[in-house]
Amino acid sequence: MLVRRLPDPVPPAQHEVAASYIGRLATLHGLDINDLWVQVTQREQSGGMRRVIVPERLAALTGRTIHALAGALPELRDPEPNWAMFRHQPQTGCHRCDSKHPGGKVTRLLPHHRYVCLRHRTWIGPPDVNQPAADLSEIPAIVHSQRRHLRILSRRGWAATYDAVLTAFSFCGHIWDTPNPPEDRRHVWHTWDARARALIPDDDESTAFRAYSTSKLFAAVYPEAIDLAVLIAAPYWRQRANGTLIEQFQFLDEVSRRVSYPYTDKPEFGDAIAHWAIADSWRPPSAPTNTYSPARLRGLLPSLHATQARRHEQSALWFSRKRKAGSPLLRHLHVRPVVDRAWAPDYERTEGAIWHSKRTDQQFLDQIAREIMKQTRRTPSDPASPTDRSSPHTTSGLS
Amino acid sequence: MSKPSPSRTPDTDTAAEAPPDSPLTTKEGWRHFVEHEPVPPGLLSAAEWTALSRRERMREDERRREYHADLPMVNTPTIRKVIATSRLLIQLNRNQISARRGVILSGASGTGKTTALTQLGRAHELAIRKRHPRDLSRLPVVYVTVPPAATPKMLAMEFARFFGLSFPTRANVTDIVDAVCATAAHVHVDLVLVDELHNLNLATRSGAEASDQLKYFAERLPATFAYAGIDIESRGLFAGTRGRQIAGRFVVIPAAPFSHATDQDHDTWRALVGTLESMLRLHNHAPGTLTELSEYVFHRTGGMIGSLSQLIRGAAVLAIEDESERITEDLLALVPIDFAAEQSEKLTAPAKPASRRRRAA
């Protein structure tokens, strides 16, 4: 089939999903999206029903080189990129960047480390209900944190950074999940609350309801999350967290220097930071639960499901009344890979996984000690494997 | 974790495809036509010529042959009138929401209708590009030809083919028209050239429907339409209800062969031949030789611009090939021209005295 160049082959956006780009080209030229999709794709060689993009055809259609197209569209890269580095779900990006791309909504597949559009100072992640990106011009600390996030990425690699940032988000969620506001005005709780008020104005109930998005709550805690992620990703501090009692105290001192810790409100319910130090700091980084599958048939974001919309409404209502944000953060699917880790018990409900993620009780400590023993026996010559850690953990008064 | 995607392989279908052709009725061909400007090669002096090696001479000759075969068309009165009228109408139609005025170029074959139409499009596109130098996706001119035995869908497909829009076979005419209109509006089309309008046969149902389709395009597209065809008036395009509406909106410019009746006609023809002669790049050609032969040239060509172009271009190429490097009457006699011009020559050319022919030989 001979494909001819379209009259106005607009350029693709950075990290755009191929189906979204083809959809925009079709919209601009009054063509049927499915017809154009069939023109530039072919059935996969395995004989399945999925259609994969033929780069040569897309190049003929747009008059752009395959190299240039592959620079913007991850699905066209050969060899394929490591899809685990990207979020599993396409999303909209910065609305100000998108405004220069005509033809409809631009759907992008952003990598895990993209939370802020540095050019326009807008918050673009994690994906939530389809709301325009939030303006961060009043909170430069969040923009600066994105730069620090990229520095962690270049130093530690994507896997360690991904695990560290999500783990830090979960810590922030646990800290913010206190029933009552702390009396100390220097507590980080008040900083986050102030940021949340800037992002989700609460002048009246309807404004707060419309402006609410759990994604913006992630923005509120992002600077402190990056502070913690620097520690979590660093091998030195992981070793400290997993070391002797003194080393653990050094680690926790550093944590408390960066965020308000220990969080003293009802400590009997557990301590997520201590749990991580005991159970997770010596394990490899957690991988994403899902990865993106290329050659999707649709370039548009799926419409908001009724259940999802209802959950969003409930969260908005709850937040407007209580100003408590820890619970939505911990229940968001974005942090699920670190709340419900691969080695943790498989709970049917999120509450179970969250409860487990802050356990420091004796039964849990015994179980971890057994696991460490088992691993030590399996790899006796491995210097990185934990040795003689049961004593400080079992006696630690971390919570 | 999801299943990894299958590895991509080069498409076997596209490898065997033929290279795309680019006639004038595609945007690629049209753009090539607009951008193509024949540059006259410089004439070398005798000393420079002798200093060239054999291979360089051959290359130089080839360059001049190509230039003469592609001699730029001179600005004939018809071309001037079409461009002036149409550019005015484009200005007037700019804010019209309906009932836009257009131009019909009508005349016999070989009178330079297509040349005038394409030169109009070229002049307009160059003017628009000068005004919007950075807007590379702008396509101000669409050039289509009416296919033989045209139906509405065939006509719509011609427009779509110009833009490079392709459709599955199941697409209906409404889909095609919608896509064409959306694309035309997006790329700012403001002049539509429709050639070979005589292929519309209004006596048949499909022809009448195709005519209606053309009118529908004229209503939907915010552009000025210029048509060209052979003897449009006598083919009934202005007859009936449809015809009256067309007659009420279009300016008809006749494309007639040059006349040789009055002194003024003589001068016009002589000036035309003189302009063509000034474009020649021949080493031994004395300026004014061809102008002297303008009467002979007129009778050879019957005043047809197409035949004139062929005659002079052909003679120039022959002059380079036989290394005489000058156009003479004998050389002109060697150039074959079209049948219509030959018939015209038989009827109109004065008998030459035999003595003159002997002298020339």
GROMACS .gro file of N, CA and C in nm, chain B residues 156-229:
model
  222
  555ALA      N    1  -1.439   1.407  -0.648
  555ALA     CA    2  -1.394   1.430  -0.510
  555ALA      C    3  -1.260   1.362  -0.486
  556MET      N    4  -1.243   1.244  -0.546
  556MET     CA    5  -1.116   1.172  -0.529
  556MET      C    6  -1.000   1.247  -0.593
  557GLU      N    7  -1.030   1.320  -0.703
  557GLU     CA    8  -0.924   1.399  -0.765
  557GLU      C    9  -0.873   1.506  -0.669
  558PHE      N   10  -0.966   1.570  -0.599
  558PHE     CA   11  -0.925   1.670  -0.499
  558PHE      C   12  -0.844   1.602  -0.388
  559ALA      N   13  -0.896   1.486  -0.343
  559ALA     CA   14  -0.827   1.415  -0.234
  559ALA      C   15  -0.688   1.371  -0.278
  560ARG      N   16  -0.678   1.329  -0.404
  560ARG     CA   17  -0.549   1.283  -0.456
  560ARG      C   18  -0.448   1.398  -0.459
  561PHE      N   19  -0.497   1.516  -0.490
  561PHE     CA   20  -0.405   1.630  -0.490
  561PHE      C   21  -0.342   1.647  -0.351
  562PHE      N   22  -0.425   1.635  -0.248
  562PHE     CA   23  -0.375   1.655  -0.112
  562PHE      C   24  -0.295   1.535  -0.061
  563GLY      N   25  -0.313   1.419  -0.125
  563GLY     CA   26  -0.246   1.299  -0.076
  563GLY      C   27  -0.328   1.226   0.028
  564LEU      N   28  -0.457   1.251   0.030
  564LEU     CA   29  -0.544   1.180   0.124
  564LEU      C   30  -0.588   1.050   0.059
  565SER      N   31  -0.574   0.940   0.128
  565SER     CA   32  -0.619   0.814   0.070
  565SER      C   33  -0.731   0.757   0.156
  566PHE      N   34  -0.821   0.688   0.092
  566PHE     CA   35  -0.941   0.637   0.158
  566PHE      C   36  -0.958   0.489   0.127
  567PRO      N   37  -1.020   0.416   0.216
  567PRO     CA   38  -1.054   0.278   0.181
  567PRO      C   39  -1.165   0.278   0.076
  568THR      N   40  -1.180   0.168   0.007
  568THR     CA   41  -1.277   0.164  -0.104
  568THR      C   42  -1.420   0.185  -0.055
  569ARG      N   43  -1.442   0.153   0.074
  569ARG     CA   44  -1.581   0.165   0.122
  569ARG      C   45  -1.619   0.311   0.152
  570ALA      N   46  -1.523   0.403   0.144
  570ALA     CA   47  -1.553   0.543   0.178
  570ALA      C   48  -1.654   0.600   0.079
  571ASN      N   49  -1.752   0.671   0.128
  571ASN     CA   50  -1.849   0.731   0.037
  571ASN      C   51  -1.809   0.874   0.006
  572VAL      N   52  -1.885   0.933  -0.086
  572VAL     CA   53  -1.846   1.065  -0.137
  572VAL      C   54  -1.851   1.170  -0.027
  573THR      N   55  -1.942   1.153   0.068
  573THR     CA   56  -1.953   1.251   0.177
  573THR      C   57  -1.826   1.249   0.263
  574ASP      N   58  -1.776   1.129   0.294
  574ASP     CA   59  -1.652   1.118   0.372
  574ASP      C   60  -1.538   1.192   0.301
  575ILE      N   61  -1.531   1.167   0.170
  575ILE     CA   62  -1.419   1.225   0.093
  575ILE      C   63  -1.431   1.377   0.089
  576VAL      N   64  -1.553   1.425   0.063
  576VAL     CA   65  -1.574   1.570   0.054
  576VAL      C   66  -1.543   1.636   0.189
  577ASP      N   67  -1.587   1.572   0.297
  577ASP     CA   68  -1.560   1.629   0.430
  577ASP      C   69  -1.411   1.640   0.456
  578ALA      N   70  -1.340   1.532   0.424
  578ALA     CA   71  -1.195   1.533   0.448
  578ALA      C   72  -1.127   1.639   0.361
  579VAL      N   73  -1.171   1.647   0.235
  579VAL     CA   74  -1.110   1.745   0.143
  579VAL      C   75  -1.134   1.887   0.194
  580CYS      N   76  -1.258   1.913   0.236
  580CYS     CA   77  -1.291   2.050   0.280
  580CYS      C   78  -1.217   2.084   0.410
  581ALA      N   79  -1.210   1.985   0.502
  581ALA     CA   80  -1.138   2.011   0.628
  581ALA      C   81  -0.991   2.040   0.600
  582THR      N   82  -0.933   1.960   0.512
  582THR     CA   83  -0.791   1.980   0.481
  582THR      C   84  -0.768   2.111   0.408
  583ALA      N   85  -0.857   2.141   0.310
  583ALA     CA   86  -0.840   2.264   0.233
  583ALA      C   87  -0.850   2.386   0.324
  584ALA      N   88  -0.943   2.382   0.419
  584ALA     CA   89  -0.956   2.495   0.512
  584ALA      C   90  -0.833   2.504   0.601
  585HIS      N   91  -0.781   2.389   0.640
  585HIS     CA   92  -0.666   2.388   0.732
  585HIS      C   93  -0.540   2.442   0.666
  586VAL      N   94  -0.522   2.413   0.536
  586VAL     CA   95  -0.399   2.457   0.469
  586VAL      C   96  -0.420   2.587   0.392
  587HIS      N   97  -0.534   2.652   0.413
  587HIS     CA   98  -0.562   2.786   0.357
  587HIS      C   99  -0.562   2.788   0.204
  588VAL      N  100  -0.641   2.702   0.145
  588VAL     CA  101  -0.656   2.704   0.000
  588VAL      C  102  -0.738   2.826  -0.038
  589ASP      N  103  -0.692   2.907  -0.134
  589ASP     CA  104  -0.779   3.016  -0.179
  589ASP      C  105  -0.787   3.028  -0.331
  590LEU      N  106  -0.731   2.931  -0.402
  590LEU     CA  107  -0.750   2.929  -0.548
  590LEU      C  108  -0.757   2.783  -0.592
  591VAL      N  109  -0.865   2.748  -0.659
  591VAL     CA  110  -0.881   2.610  -0.707
  591VAL      C  111  -0.883   2.615  -0.859
  592LEU      N  112  -0.792   2.543  -0.922
  592LEU     CA  113  -0.783   2.539  -1.068
  592LEU      C  114  -0.838   2.405  -1.115
  593VAL      N  115  -0.937   2.411  -1.201
  593VAL     CA  116  -0.997   2.287  -1.253
  593VAL      C  117  -0.977   2.288  -1.403
  594ASP      N  118  -0.900   2.192  -1.450
  594ASP     CA  119  -0.867   2.186  -1.593
  594ASP      C  120  -0.950   2.076  -1.660
  595GLU      N  121  -0.949   2.076  -1.791
  595GLU     CA  122  -1.022   1.977  -1.873
  595GLU      C  123  -1.170   1.972  -1.836
  596LEU      N  124  -1.228   2.089  -1.825
  596LEU     CA  125  -1.369   2.094  -1.784
  596LEU      C  126  -1.460   2.034  -1.891
  597HIS      N  127  -1.411   2.026  -2.015
  597HIS     CA  128  -1.495   1.969  -2.122
  597HIS      C  129  -1.521   1.821  -2.100
  598ASN      N  130  -1.449   1.757  -2.007
  598ASN     CA  131  -1.479   1.616  -1.977
  598ASN      C  132  -1.610   1.600  -1.902
  599LEU      N  133  -1.665   1.709  -1.853
  599LEU     CA  134  -1.796   1.701  -1.787
  599LEU      C  135  -1.903   1.693  -1.895
  600ASN      N  136  -1.970   1.582  -1.900
  600ASN     CA  137  -2.075   1.566  -2.001
  600ASN      C  138  -2.209   1.588  -1.932
  601LEU      N  139  -2.265   1.706  -1.952
  601LEU     CA  140  -2.390   1.739  -1.882
  601LEU      C  141  -2.509   1.663  -1.938
  602ALA      N  142  -2.491   1.597  -2.052
  602ALA     CA  143  -2.602   1.522  -2.109
  602ALA      C  144  -2.628   1.394  -2.031
  603THR      N  145  -2.527   1.344  -1.961
  603THR     CA  146  -2.546   1.222  -1.882
  603THR      C  147  -2.577   1.258  -1.737
  604ARG      N  148  -2.637   1.161  -1.670
  604ARG     CA  149  -2.677   1.187  -1.531
  604ARG      C  150  -2.553   1.203  -1.441
  605SER      N  151  -2.456   1.112  -1.462
  605SER     CA  152  -2.337   1.120  -1.376
  605SER      C  153  -2.260   1.249  -1.402
  606GLY      N  154  -2.259   1.293  -1.530
  606GLY     CA  155  -2.191   1.418  -1.563
  606GLY      C  156  -2.258   1.536  -1.497
  607ALA      N  157  -2.392   1.535  -1.499
  607ALA     CA  158  -2.465   1.645  -1.435
  607ALA      C  159  -2.442   1.645  -1.285
  608GLU      N  160  -2.436   1.524  -1.228
  608GLU     CA  161  -2.409   1.515  -1.083
  608GLU      C  162  -2.268   1.562  -1.050
  609ALA      N  163  -2.176   1.529  -1.139
  609ALA     CA  164  -2.038   1.575  -1.118
  609ALA      C  165  -2.031   1.727  -1.124
  610SER      N  166  -2.109   1.785  -1.216
  610SER     CA  167  -2.114   1.932  -1.223
  610SER      C  168  -2.168   1.990  -1.094
  611ASP      N  169  -2.273   1.924  -1.041
  611ASP     CA  170  -2.329   1.970  -0.912
  611ASP      C  171  -2.225   1.957  -0.800
  612GLN      N  172  -2.146   1.849  -0.809
  612GLN     CA  173  -2.043   1.827  -0.708
  612GLN      C  174  -1.940   1.939  -0.711
  613LEU      N  175  -1.908   1.980  -0.832
  613LEU     CA  176  -1.812   2.089  -0.849
  613LEU      C  177  -1.867   2.217  -0.788
  614LYS      N  178  -1.996   2.238  -0.810
  614LYS     CA  179  -2.059   2.358  -0.754
  614LYS      C  180  -2.063   2.348  -0.601
  615TYR      N  181  -2.084   2.227  -0.551
  615TYR     CA  182  -2.087   2.208  -0.406
  615TYR      C  183  -1.951   2.241  -0.345
  616PHE      N  184  -1.846   2.196  -0.415
  616PHE     CA  185  -1.711   2.231  -0.369
  616PHE      C  186  -1.692   2.382  -0.367
  617ALA      N  187  -1.744   2.447  -0.473
  617ALA     CA  188  -1.728   2.592  -0.481
  617ALA      C  189  -1.800   2.661  -0.366
  618GLU      N  190  -1.909   2.600  -0.318
  618GLU     CA  191  -1.982   2.658  -0.204
  618GLU      C  192  -1.910   2.631  -0.073
  619ARG      N  193  -1.855   2.508  -0.060
  619ARG     CA  194  -1.794   2.469   0.068
  619ARG      C  195  -1.657   2.531   0.088
  620LEU      N  196  -1.579   2.539  -0.019
  620LEU     CA  197  -1.442   2.586  -0.002
  620LEU      C  198  -1.437   2.739  -0.013
  621PRO      N  199  -1.374   2.804   0.082
  621PRO     CA  200  -1.362   2.950   0.073
  621PRO      C  201  -1.252   2.990  -0.024
  622ALA      N  202  -1.273   2.959  -0.152
  622ALA     CA  203  -1.167   2.980  -0.251
  622ALA      C  204  -1.228   3.030  -0.381
  623THR      N  205  -1.143   3.086  -0.466
  623THR     CA  206  -1.186   3.129  -0.600
  623THR      C  207  -1.161   3.013  -0.695
  624PHE      N  208  -1.259   2.984  -0.779
  624PHE     CA  209  -1.245   2.873  -0.872
  624PHE      C  210  -1.214   2.926  -1.012
  625ALA      N  211  -1.117   2.862  -1.077
  625ALA     CA  212  -1.084   2.896  -1.216
  625ALA      C  213  -1.092   2.767  -1.298
  626TYR      N  214  -1.175   2.770  -1.402
  626TYR     CA  215  -1.193   2.652  -1.487
  626TYR      C  216  -1.128   2.676  -1.622
  627ALA      N  217  -1.088   2.567  -1.686
  627ALA     CA  218  -1.039   2.576  -1.824
  627ALA      C  219  -1.088   2.455  -1.901
  628GLY      N  220  -1.129   2.477  -2.022
  628GLY     CA  221  -1.177   2.365  -2.103
  628GLY      C  222  -1.196   2.410  -2.246
   0.00000   0.00000   0.00000
